[in-house]
mmCIF file of C-alpha atoms in Angstrom:
data_model
loop_
_atom_site.group_PDB
_atom_site.id
_atom_site.type_symbol
_atom_site.label_atom_id
_atom_site.label_comp_id
_atom_site.label_asym_id
_atom_site.label_seq_id
_atom_site.Cartn_x
_atom_site.Cartn_y
_atom_site.Cartn_z
ATOM 1 C CA MET A 7 -16.526 21.300 -16.897
ATOM 2 C CA PHE A 8 -12.906 19.892 -16.829
ATOM 3 C CA ASP A 9 -10.736 19.192 -19.948
ATOM 4 C CA TYR A 10 -8.870 16.218 -20.717
ATOM 5 C CA GLU A 11 -5.616 17.067 -19.208
ATOM 6 C CA THR A 12 -7.685 18.075 -15.873
ATOM 7 C CA LEU A 13 -9.188 14.816 -15.903
ATOM 8 C CA LYS A 14 -6.084 13.053 -16.133
ATOM 9 C CA LEU A 15 -4.504 14.653 -13.160
ATOM 10 C CA ILE A 16 -7.890 14.137 -11.234
ATOM 11 C CA TRP A 17 -7.821 10.283 -11.745
ATOM 12 C CA TRP A 18 -4.004 10.418 -10.925
ATOM 13 C CA ALA A 19 -5.088 12.227 -7.414
ATOM 14 C CA LEU A 20 -8.038 10.107 -7.178
ATOM 15 C CA VAL A 21 -5.876 6.769 -7.143
ATOM 16 C CA GLY A 22 -3.501 8.256 -5.010
ATOM 17 C CA VAL A 23 -6.241 8.722 -2.557
ATOM 18 C CA LEU A 24 -7.547 4.946 -2.942
ATOM 19 C CA LEU A 25 -3.605 4.012 -2.066
ATOM 20 C CA ILE A 26 -3.687 6.008 0.679
ATOM 21 C CA GLY A 27 -6.952 4.836 1.927
ATOM 22 C CA PHE A 28 -5.673 0.991 1.466
ATOM 23 C CA ALA A 29 -2.393 1.696 3.373
ATOM 24 C CA LEU A 30 -4.240 3.196 6.121
ATOM 25 C CA THR A 31 -6.923 0.596 6.785
ATOM 26 C CA ASP A 32 -5.780 -2.787 5.271
ATOM 27 C CA GLY A 33 -2.432 -1.679 5.981
ATOM 28 C CA PHE A 34 -2.588 -1.878 9.784
ATOM 29 C CA ASP A 35 -4.263 -5.245 9.070
ATOM 30 C CA LEU A 36 -1.292 -6.586 7.276
ATOM 31 C CA GLY A 37 0.740 -5.279 10.064
ATOM 32 C CA VAL A 38 -0.951 -6.690 12.792
ATOM 33 C CA GLY A 39 -0.997 -10.164 10.815
ATOM 34 C CA ALA A 40 2.759 -9.834 10.464
ATOM 35 C CA LEU A 41 3.028 -9.109 14.184
ATOM 36 C CA LEU A 42 0.808 -11.628 15.320
ATOM 37 C CA ARG A 43 3.496 -14.297 16.541
ATOM 38 C CA ILE A 44 5.789 -11.452 17.773
ATOM 39 C CA VAL A 45 3.355 -9.476 19.970
ATOM 40 C CA GLY A 46 1.269 -12.698 20.951
ATOM 41 C CA LYS A 47 3.130 -14.675 23.488
ATOM 42 C CA ASN A 48 0.580 -17.127 23.911
ATOM 43 C CA ASP A 49 -2.676 -18.550 22.349
ATOM 44 C CA ASP A 50 -4.988 -16.243 24.482
ATOM 45 C CA GLU A 51 -2.982 -13.237 23.368
ATOM 46 C CA ARG A 52 -3.026 -14.325 19.667
ATOM 47 C CA ARG A 53 -6.499 -14.699 19.754
ATOM 48 C CA VAL A 54 -7.019 -11.143 21.351
ATOM 49 C CA ILE A 55 -4.882 -9.852 18.128
ATOM 50 C CA ILE A 56 -6.869 -11.821 15.735
ATOM 51 C CA ASN A 57 -10.109 -10.296 16.881
ATOM 52 C CA CYS A 58 -8.803 -6.694 17.017
ATOM 53 C CA VAL A 59 -9.025 -7.002 13.207
ATOM 54 C CA GLY A 60 -11.263 -9.796 12.590
ATOM 55 C CA PRO A 61 -14.501 -7.951 12.398
ATOM 56 C CA THR A 62 -13.003 -5.434 9.781
ATOM 57 C CA TRP A 63 -10.196 -6.617 7.815
ATOM 58 C CA ASP A 64 -12.334 -7.806 4.860
ATOM 59 C CA GLY A 65 -14.106 -4.529 4.547
ATOM 60 C CA ASN A 66 -10.655 -2.785 4.328
ATOM 61 C CA GLN A 67 -9.820 -4.659 1.490
ATOM 62 C CA VAL A 68 -12.486 -2.877 -0.409
ATOM 63 C CA TRP A 69 -9.782 -0.086 -0.941
ATOM 64 C CA LEU A 70 -7.449 -2.447 -2.625
ATOM 65 C CA ILE A 71 -10.395 -3.553 -5.087
ATOM 66 C CA LEU A 72 -11.229 0.055 -5.705
ATOM 67 C CA GLY A 73 -7.621 0.802 -6.377
ATOM 68 C CA ALA A 74 -7.015 -1.980 -8.664
ATOM 69 C CA GLY A 75 -10.546 -1.262 -10.720
ATOM 70 C CA ALA A 76 -9.529 2.285 -10.967
ATOM 71 C CA VAL A 77 -6.186 1.480 -12.550
ATOM 72 C CA PHE A 78 -7.903 -0.704 -14.817
ATOM 73 C CA ALA A 79 -10.470 1.802 -15.906
ATOM 74 C CA ALA A 80 -8.311 4.847 -15.903
ATOM 75 C CA TRP A 81 -5.008 3.391 -17.171
ATOM 76 C CA PRO A 82 -5.650 0.291 -19.001
ATOM 77 C CA VAL A 83 -2.401 0.034 -20.581
ATOM 78 C CA VAL A 84 -0.744 0.261 -17.015
ATOM 79 C CA TYR A 85 -2.638 -2.461 -15.850
ATOM 80 C CA ALA A 86 -1.985 -4.606 -18.661
ATOM 81 C CA VAL A 87 1.848 -4.071 -18.537
ATOM 82 C CA SER A 88 2.365 -4.075 -14.833
ATOM 83 C CA PHE A 89 0.374 -7.390 -14.352
ATOM 84 C CA SER A 90 2.234 -9.063 -17.448
ATOM 85 C CA VAL A 91 5.754 -8.417 -15.568
ATOM 86 C CA LEU A 92 4.664 -8.591 -12.212
ATOM 87 C CA TYR A 93 2.110 -11.366 -12.386
ATOM 88 C CA PRO A 94 4.196 -14.249 -10.437
ATOM 89 C CA ALA A 95 4.765 -11.582 -7.446
ATOM 90 C CA MET A 96 1.270 -10.642 -7.533
ATOM 91 C CA LEU A 97 -0.234 -14.286 -7.398
ATOM 92 C CA ALA A 98 2.376 -15.033 -4.396
ATOM 93 C CA ALA A 99 0.578 -11.973 -2.875
ATOM 94 C CA LEU A 100 -2.706 -13.058 -3.795
ATOM 95 C CA PHE A 101 -2.084 -16.384 -2.415
ATOM 96 C CA ALA A 102 -0.806 -15.124 0.627
ATOM 97 C CA LEU A 103 -4.050 -13.000 1.101
ATOM 98 C CA PHE A 104 -6.020 -16.317 0.557
ATOM 99 C CA PHE A 105 -4.767 -17.500 4.004
ATOM 100 C CA ARG A 106 -6.371 -14.480 5.921
ATOM 101 C CA PRO A 107 -9.959 -15.660 5.589
ATOM 102 C CA THR A 108 -9.258 -19.096 5.892
ATOM 103 C CA GLY A 109 -6.963 -18.155 9.024
ATOM 104 C CA PHE A 110 -9.438 -15.949 10.795
ATOM 105 C CA GLU A 111 -12.454 -18.439 10.222
ATOM 106 C CA TYR A 112 -10.413 -21.917 10.986
ATOM 107 C CA ARG A 113 -7.832 -21.025 13.575
ATOM 108 C CA SER A 114 -9.941 -21.465 16.719
ATOM 109 C CA LYS A 115 -12.214 -23.903 15.685
ATOM 110 C CA LEU A 116 -10.021 -26.715 17.049
ATOM 111 C CA THR A 117 -7.897 -26.628 20.344
ATOM 112 C CA SER A 118 -5.020 -28.426 19.082
ATOM 113 C CA LEU A 119 -1.741 -26.298 19.258
ATOM 114 C CA GLN A 120 -0.366 -27.774 15.782
ATOM 115 C CA TRP A 121 -3.665 -26.669 14.277
ATOM 116 C CA ARG A 122 -3.842 -23.031 15.803
ATOM 117 C CA GLY A 123 0.077 -22.832 15.215
ATOM 118 C CA PHE A 124 -0.142 -23.565 11.475
ATOM 119 C CA TRP A 125 -2.865 -20.959 11.075
ATOM 120 C CA ASP A 126 -0.957 -18.511 13.244
ATOM 121 C CA TRP A 127 2.051 -18.777 10.651
ATOM 122 C CA ALA A 128 -0.328 -18.643 8.030
ATOM 123 C CA LEU A 129 -1.825 -15.375 9.005
ATOM 124 C CA THR A 130 1.867 -13.909 9.836
ATOM 125 C CA ALA A 131 2.721 -14.863 6.187
ATOM 126 C CA GLY A 132 -0.787 -13.452 4.944
ATOM 127 C CA GLY A 133 0.321 -9.921 6.689
ATOM 128 C CA ALA A 134 3.956 -9.934 5.875
ATOM 129 C CA LEU A 135 4.281 -11.164 2.161
ATOM 130 C CA PRO A 136 1.702 -8.824 0.619
ATOM 131 C CA ALA A 137 3.217 -5.860 2.419
ATOM 132 C CA ILE A 138 6.604 -6.721 1.186
ATOM 133 C CA VAL A 139 5.201 -7.396 -2.469
ATOM 134 C CA PHE A 140 3.465 -3.988 -2.665
ATOM 135 C CA GLY A 141 6.421 -2.137 -1.360
ATOM 136 C CA ALA A 142 8.711 -4.071 -4.018
ATOM 137 C CA ALA A 143 6.182 -3.154 -6.594
ATOM 138 C CA PHE A 144 6.783 0.568 -5.947
ATOM 139 C CA GLY A 145 10.494 -0.017 -6.078
ATOM 140 C CA LEU A 146 10.141 -1.626 -9.476
ATOM 141 C CA MET A 147 8.283 1.233 -10.658
ATOM 142 C CA LEU A 148 11.232 3.590 -9.410
ATOM 143 C CA THR A 149 13.796 1.253 -10.982
ATOM 144 C CA GLY A 150 11.736 0.607 -14.249
ATOM 145 C CA ILE A 151 10.146 -2.226 -15.805
ATOM 146 C CA PRO A 152 11.688 -4.012 -19.103
ATOM 147 C CA PHE A 153 9.117 -3.291 -21.800
ATOM 148 C CA HIS A 154 8.641 -1.566 -25.060
ATOM 149 C CA PHE A 155 6.036 -1.275 -27.640
ATOM 150 C CA ASP A 156 6.292 -2.559 -31.164
ATOM 151 C CA ALA A 157 5.071 -1.067 -34.659
ATOM 152 C CA GLU A 158 1.598 -2.275 -34.072
ATOM 153 C CA MET A 159 1.639 -0.866 -30.543
ATOM 154 C CA ARG A 160 1.655 -4.170 -28.761
ATOM 155 C CA VAL A 161 3.501 -4.414 -25.356
ATOM 156 C CA VAL A 162 6.488 -6.498 -25.569
ATOM 157 C CA MET A 163 8.122 -7.779 -22.279
ATOM 158 C CA ASP A 164 12.011 -7.534 -22.395
ATOM 159 C CA GLY A 165 12.349 -9.609 -19.109
ATOM 160 C CA GLY A 166 10.431 -11.424 -16.280
ATOM 161 C CA ILE A 167 10.055 -10.824 -12.619
ATOM 162 C CA LEU A 168 13.890 -12.013 -12.119
ATOM 163 C CA ASP A 169 14.965 -9.501 -14.375
ATOM 164 C CA THR A 170 13.292 -6.812 -12.963
ATOM 165 C CA LEU A 171 14.063 -7.476 -9.255
ATOM 166 C CA SER A 172 16.642 -5.472 -7.865
ATOM 167 C CA PRO A 173 18.285 -4.280 -4.486
ATOM 168 C CA PHE A 174 16.512 -1.344 -4.389
ATOM 169 C CA ALA A 175 13.228 -3.099 -4.889
ATOM 170 C CA ILE A 176 13.877 -5.314 -1.953
ATOM 171 C CA LEU A 177 14.580 -2.237 0.097
ATOM 172 C CA ALA A 178 11.327 -0.742 -0.870
ATOM 173 C CA GLY A 179 9.859 -4.127 0.201
ATOM 174 C CA LEU A 180 11.439 -3.707 3.739
ATOM 175 C CA VAL A 181 10.477 -0.272 3.933
ATOM 176 C CA SER A 182 6.930 -1.322 3.396
ATOM 177 C CA LEU A 183 6.921 -4.162 5.628
ATOM 178 C CA ALA A 184 8.550 -1.958 8.716
ATOM 179 C CA MET A 185 6.035 0.849 7.892
ATOM 180 C CA LEU A 186 2.888 -1.262 7.975
ATOM 181 C CA MET A 187 4.159 -3.331 11.070
ATOM 182 C CA MET A 188 4.540 0.193 12.827
ATOM 183 C CA HIS A 189 1.149 0.986 11.781
ATOM 184 C CA GLY A 190 -0.192 -2.314 12.935
ATOM 185 C CA ALA A 191 1.588 -1.921 16.505
ATOM 186 C CA ALA A 192 0.169 1.305 16.929
ATOM 187 C CA PHE A 193 -3.257 -0.053 15.982
ATOM 188 C CA LEU A 194 -2.978 -2.825 18.554
ATOM 189 C CA ASN A 195 -1.654 -0.276 21.150
ATOM 190 C CA VAL A 196 -5.098 1.426 20.748
ATOM 191 C CA LYS A 197 -7.322 -1.979 20.711
ATOM 192 C CA THR A 198 -5.882 -3.857 23.440
ATOM 193 C CA ARG A 199 -4.760 -3.878 27.388
ATOM 194 C CA ALA A 200 -2.360 -5.288 29.684
ATOM 195 C CA ALA A 201 0.374 -7.357 28.550
ATOM 196 C CA VAL A 202 -0.677 -7.342 24.851
ATOM 197 C CA GLN A 203 -0.869 -3.485 24.853
ATOM 198 C CA THR A 204 2.764 -3.346 26.354
ATOM 199 C CA GLN A 205 4.281 -5.767 23.727
ATOM 200 C CA ALA A 206 2.504 -3.790 21.096
ATOM 201 C CA ARG A 207 3.980 -0.512 22.319
ATOM 202 C CA GLN A 208 7.506 -2.239 22.565
ATOM 203 C CA ALA A 209 6.880 -3.377 18.718
ATOM 204 C CA LEU A 210 5.641 -0.063 17.793
ATOM 205 C CA ARG A 211 9.063 1.527 19.134
ATOM 206 C CA PHE A 212 11.078 -0.971 17.383
ATOM 207 C CA THR A 213 9.495 -0.945 14.115
ATOM 208 C CA ALA A 214 9.384 2.783 14.130
ATOM 209 C CA ILE A 215 12.858 2.836 14.461
ATOM 210 C CA ALA A 216 13.706 0.258 11.766
ATOM 211 C CA PHE A 217 11.320 2.187 9.136
ATOM 212 C CA ILE A 218 12.828 5.464 9.945
ATOM 213 C CA ILE A 219 16.302 3.786 9.110
ATOM 214 C CA LEU A 220 15.244 2.275 6.092
ATOM 215 C CA PHE A 221 13.245 5.166 4.687
ATOM 216 C CA ALA A 222 16.299 7.244 5.046
ATOM 217 C CA LEU A 223 18.395 4.549 3.368
ATOM 218 C CA ALA A 224 15.859 4.512 0.344
ATOM 219 C CA GLY A 225 15.740 7.970 0.085
ATOM 220 C CA TYR A 226 19.803 8.322 -0.018
ATOM 221 C CA TRP A 227 19.535 5.550 -2.561
ATOM 222 C CA VAL A 228 17.002 7.557 -4.607
ATOM 223 C CA ILE A 229 18.813 10.761 -4.606
ATOM 224 C CA TYR A 230 22.561 9.689 -5.257
ATOM 225 C CA HIS A 231 22.565 6.226 -6.918
ATOM 226 C CA LEU A 232 19.301 5.447 -8.608
ATOM 227 C CA GLN A 233 18.648 6.153 -12.272
ATOM 228 C CA GLY A 234 15.580 8.350 -12.525
ATOM 229 C CA TYR A 235 13.454 9.537 -15.413
ATOM 230 C CA HIS A 236 12.402 12.974 -16.749
ATOM 231 C CA VAL A 237 10.032 14.028 -19.666
ATOM 232 C CA ALA A 238 12.112 16.038 -21.823
ATOM 233 C CA THR A 239 9.551 16.427 -24.590
ATOM 234 C CA ILE A 240 5.789 15.348 -25.020
ATOM 235 C CA GLY A 241 2.977 16.309 -27.335
ATOM 236 C CA ASN A 242 -0.378 18.019 -26.511
ATOM 237 C CA MET A 243 -1.377 16.827 -22.855
ATOM 238 C CA ASN A 244 -4.752 17.876 -23.522
ATOM 239 C CA ALA A 245 -5.033 15.357 -26.332
ATOM 240 C CA GLY A 246 -5.091 11.615 -26.956
ATOM 241 C CA LEU A 247 -1.120 10.456 -26.930
ATOM 242 C CA ALA A 248 0.511 7.318 -27.764
ATOM 243 C CA PRO A 249 3.134 6.204 -25.249
ATOM 244 C CA THR A 250 5.905 6.843 -27.714
ATOM 245 C CA ASP A 251 4.834 10.472 -28.537
ATOM 246 C CA LYS A 252 7.721 11.698 -25.893
ATOM 247 C CA HIS A 253 11.394 11.585 -25.370
ATOM 248 C CA VAL A 254 12.612 10.634 -21.913
ATOM 249 C CA VAL A 255 16.085 11.173 -20.413
ATOM 250 C CA MET A 256 17.379 9.328 -17.443
ATOM 251 C CA ALA A 257 19.926 10.603 -14.941
ATOM 252 C CA VAL A 258 20.967 9.767 -11.248
ATOM 253 C CA GLY A 259 18.727 11.735 -8.781
ATOM 254 C CA ALA A 260 16.089 12.732 -11.650
ATOM 255 C CA TRP A 261 13.141 11.347 -9.387
ATOM 256 C CA MET A 262 13.798 14.304 -7.148
ATOM 257 C CA GLN A 263 13.183 16.995 -9.813
ATOM 258 C CA ASN A 264 9.709 17.585 -8.726
ATOM 259 C CA PHE A 265 10.756 18.045 -5.240
ATOM 260 C CA TYR A 266 13.282 20.974 -6.362
ATOM 261 C CA ASP A 267 10.637 22.593 -8.782
ATOM 262 C CA MET A 268 8.051 22.335 -6.212
ATOM 263 C CA PRO A 269 9.364 22.552 -2.829
ATOM 264 C CA TRP A 270 6.150 22.301 -0.825
ATOM 265 C CA MET A 271 6.377 18.347 -2.025
ATOM 266 C CA TRP A 272 8.872 18.103 0.713
ATOM 267 C CA ILE A 273 6.211 18.032 3.000
ATOM 268 C CA ALA A 274 5.504 14.454 2.233
ATOM 269 C CA PRO A 275 8.781 12.802 3.340
ATOM 270 C CA ALA A 276 8.964 15.052 6.362
ATOM 271 C CA MET A 277 5.363 13.774 7.279
ATOM 272 C CA GLY A 278 6.940 10.223 6.965
ATOM 273 C CA PHE A 279 9.739 10.881 9.251
ATOM 274 C CA VAL A 280 7.976 12.924 11.710
ATOM 275 C CA GLY A 281 4.885 10.800 12.001
ATOM 276 C CA ALA A 282 7.474 7.680 12.741
ATOM 277 C CA LEU A 283 9.247 9.903 15.186
ATOM 278 C CA ALA A 284 6.114 11.278 17.002
ATOM 279 C CA ALA A 285 4.740 7.589 17.356
ATOM 280 C CA ILE A 286 7.862 6.614 19.206
ATOM 281 C CA VAL A 287 7.705 9.580 21.701
ATOM 282 C CA LEU A 288 3.871 9.298 22.211
ATOM 283 C CA SER A 289 3.381 5.595 22.240
ATOM 284 C CA ALA A 290 2.087 6.153 25.699
ATOM 285 C CA LEU A 291 -0.756 7.844 24.337
ATOM 286 C CA PRO A 292 -2.242 5.107 22.029
ATOM 287 C CA VAL A 293 -4.905 7.169 19.838
ATOM 288 C CA THR A 294 -2.320 9.924 19.249
ATOM 289 C CA ALA A 295 0.396 7.417 18.215
ATOM 290 C CA PHE A 296 -1.982 5.798 15.741
ATOM 291 C CA LEU A 297 -2.763 9.023 14.063
ATOM 292 C CA ALA A 298 1.142 9.750 13.882
ATOM 293 C CA THR A 299 1.697 6.441 12.026
ATOM 294 C CA GLY A 300 -1.171 7.300 9.746
ATOM 295 C CA ILE A 301 0.502 10.694 9.038
ATOM 296 C CA SER A 302 3.640 8.548 8.261
ATOM 297 C CA VAL A 303 2.023 6.134 6.050
ATOM 298 C CA THR A 304 0.194 8.896 4.266
ATOM 299 C CA GLY A 305 3.727 10.699 3.782
ATOM 300 C CA VAL A 306 5.322 7.736 2.362
ATOM 301 C CA VAL A 307 2.632 7.297 -0.387
ATOM 302 C CA LEU A 308 2.765 10.845 -1.166
ATOM 303 C CA THR A 309 6.646 10.699 -1.368
ATOM 304 C CA ALA A 310 6.549 7.848 -4.181
ATOM 305 C CA GLY A 311 3.744 9.480 -5.941
ATOM 306 C CA PHE A 312 5.168 12.977 -6.102
ATOM 307 C CA ALA A 313 8.631 11.515 -7.146
ATOM 308 C CA LEU A 314 7.229 9.314 -9.751
ATOM 309 C CA PHE A 315 4.864 11.996 -11.320
ATOM 310 C CA PRO A 316 3.897 12.049 -14.251
ATOM 311 C CA PHE A 317 5.482 8.572 -14.949
ATOM 312 C CA MET A 318 2.908 5.627 -14.107
ATOM 313 C CA LEU A 319 5.236 2.859 -15.596
ATOM 314 C CA PRO A 320 8.830 3.752 -16.437
ATOM 315 C CA SER A 321 10.476 1.525 -18.829
ATOM 316 C CA SER A 322 14.199 0.354 -18.049
ATOM 317 C CA SER A 323 14.712 -1.035 -21.600
ATOM 318 C CA MET A 324 13.386 1.835 -23.725
ATOM 319 C CA ALA A 325 12.747 4.980 -21.679
ATOM 320 C CA ASP A 326 10.824 6.827 -24.535
ATOM 321 C CA HIS A 327 7.990 4.155 -24.171
ATOM 322 C CA SER A 328 7.386 4.718 -20.512
ATOM 323 C CA LEU A 329 3.979 5.208 -19.614
ATOM 324 C CA THR A 330 2.710 8.442 -18.007
ATOM 325 C CA VAL A 331 -0.542 10.021 -16.928
ATOM 326 C CA TRP A 332 -0.586 11.906 -20.093
ATOM 327 C CA ASP A 333 -0.143 9.221 -22.627
ATOM 328 C CA SER A 334 -1.748 6.000 -20.955
ATOM 329 C CA SER A 335 -5.230 7.219 -19.877
ATOM 330 C CA SER A 336 -8.503 5.962 -20.910
ATOM 331 C CA SER A 337 -10.663 8.135 -23.214
ATOM 332 C CA GLU A 338 -12.166 11.617 -21.916
ATOM 333 C CA HIS A 339 -15.311 10.083 -21.792
ATOM 334 C CA SER A 340 -14.468 7.183 -19.759
ATOM 335 C CA LEU A 341 -12.629 9.360 -17.305
ATOM 336 C CA TRP A 342 -15.754 11.477 -17.004
ATOM 337 C CA LEU A 343 -18.051 8.446 -16.211
ATOM 338 C CA MET A 344 -15.480 7.387 -13.468
ATOM 339 C CA VAL A 345 -15.536 10.701 -11.845
ATOM 340 C CA ILE A 346 -19.368 10.641 -11.473
ATOM 341 C CA ALA A 347 -19.142 7.281 -10.044
ATOM 342 C CA ALA A 348 -16.203 8.110 -7.598
ATOM 343 C CA VAL A 349 -18.090 11.294 -6.500
ATOM 344 C CA ILE A 350 -21.238 9.020 -5.566
ATOM 345 C CA PHE A 351 -19.561 5.714 -4.115
ATOM 346 C CA VAL A 352 -16.318 6.954 -2.415
ATOM 347 C CA PRO A 353 -18.103 9.210 0.073
ATOM 348 C CA LEU A 354 -20.496 6.246 0.891
ATOM 349 C CA ILE A 355 -17.531 3.872 1.376
ATOM 350 C CA LEU A 356 -15.915 6.684 3.731
ATOM 351 C CA ALA A 357 -19.435 7.131 5.772
ATOM 352 C CA TYR A 358 -19.775 3.267 6.018
ATOM 353 C CA THR A 359 -16.070 2.590 7.161
ATOM 354 C CA THR A 360 -16.344 5.488 9.732
ATOM 355 C CA TRP A 361 -19.661 4.144 11.183
ATOM 356 C CA VAL A 362 -18.044 0.376 11.341
ATOM 357 C CA TYR A 363 -15.231 1.488 13.347
ATOM 358 C CA ARG A 364 -17.640 3.800 15.717
ATOM 359 C CA VAL A 365 -19.720 0.619 16.267
ATOM 360 C CA LEU A 366 -16.725 -1.474 16.945
ATOM 361 C CA ARG A 367 -14.692 0.900 19.039
ATOM 362 C CA GLY A 368 -13.507 -0.117 22.649
ATOM 363 C CA PRO A 369 -10.397 -2.574 23.460
ATOM 364 C CA VAL A 370 -10.397 -6.428 23.044
ATOM 365 C CA LEU A 371 -9.319 -8.025 26.373
ATOM 366 C CA VAL A 372 -8.256 -11.674 27.007
ATOM 367 C CA GLU A 373 -11.182 -11.915 29.517
ATOM 368 C CA ASP A 374 -13.576 -11.405 26.338
ATOM 369 C CA VAL A 375 -12.087 -14.195 24.130
ATOM 370 C CA ARG A 376 -11.879 -16.842 27.239
ATOM 371 C CA ARG A 377 -15.675 -15.868 28.030
ATOM 372 C CA ASP A 378 -16.985 -16.285 24.442
ATOM 373 C CA GLU A 379 -14.729 -19.112 23.443
ATOM 374 C CA TYR A 380 -16.776 -20.102 20.340
ATOM 375 C CA GLY A 381 -18.348 -16.769 19.305
ATOM 376 C CA MET A 382 -14.862 -14.965 18.642
ATOM 377 C CA TYR A 383 -12.157 -15.674 16.461
#
């Protein structure tokens, strides 16, 4: 039904959908964690915040697992190269994520302020650090990762994580943190009442403003200062290609070429800005503001994807060896089998997620956690 080139495009789009799903669901979980000690002024308020995401955070991480699994199956070379150079950063994010299940389960088991304070900081780190790392990873993709292939097509790393870390990658990490804190604050604005809601609404406005400034700064950097990549020549995209079967040129502003060639793509960054602005203006309408931050998050992920296409992992040390959608995909047979699996399981996950949030709808109140001292987080 679909040729090999179309299958490659389908899987690029499907992985994008999975990343957006992760950013929208587990993204607000991370944002809520990062805001725990900012929005929650006392123990009762922090328990309210924790119980807003406690029943669903683990289910939301399904999108992260699906995304990582899809990259491994659809682009095994991309998976190998990215985890080789980014392993220390990914390991740091993983250890930070370890604090989330332990923090949720153990925090309220003892009444000691020192005990609860430790787990509050652990949950904050478990939300903030992964948000920064995931954003920085996208920043590194835009700046390029130092690697090349030898004569036997083995991956050779030309540097480590410290060699790849750049000011732009740090800025991208801050954009991600501000974006997810904004999304998390919007979620708390929906799920809480009274003082917690008021504090969440204030945090929403502040983080949305910070996000707009940082996102604009990142855009200016990409357009006027950052070296971008452009495929000048490549072989038959409907066939199996080696990562070295192309010529890539680098130039400042090259990441914007897709936006110039296909102006409709400007919708993506517009969604990022307009969604955040709408969340500020409509913060008194919790559900509307949350939908607005969701639009903003979706726009940011799409902006990065549109700018990078067709690149998956650009090489900063040998541009011609960069990995693209066309030359780093699995076999046609593998992509076909994965399409069948995605058609079956992604709708099931969406249906289950929708059902869970419908069952668990409604606010979490201070009175609830006080009344059910040991039955809630």
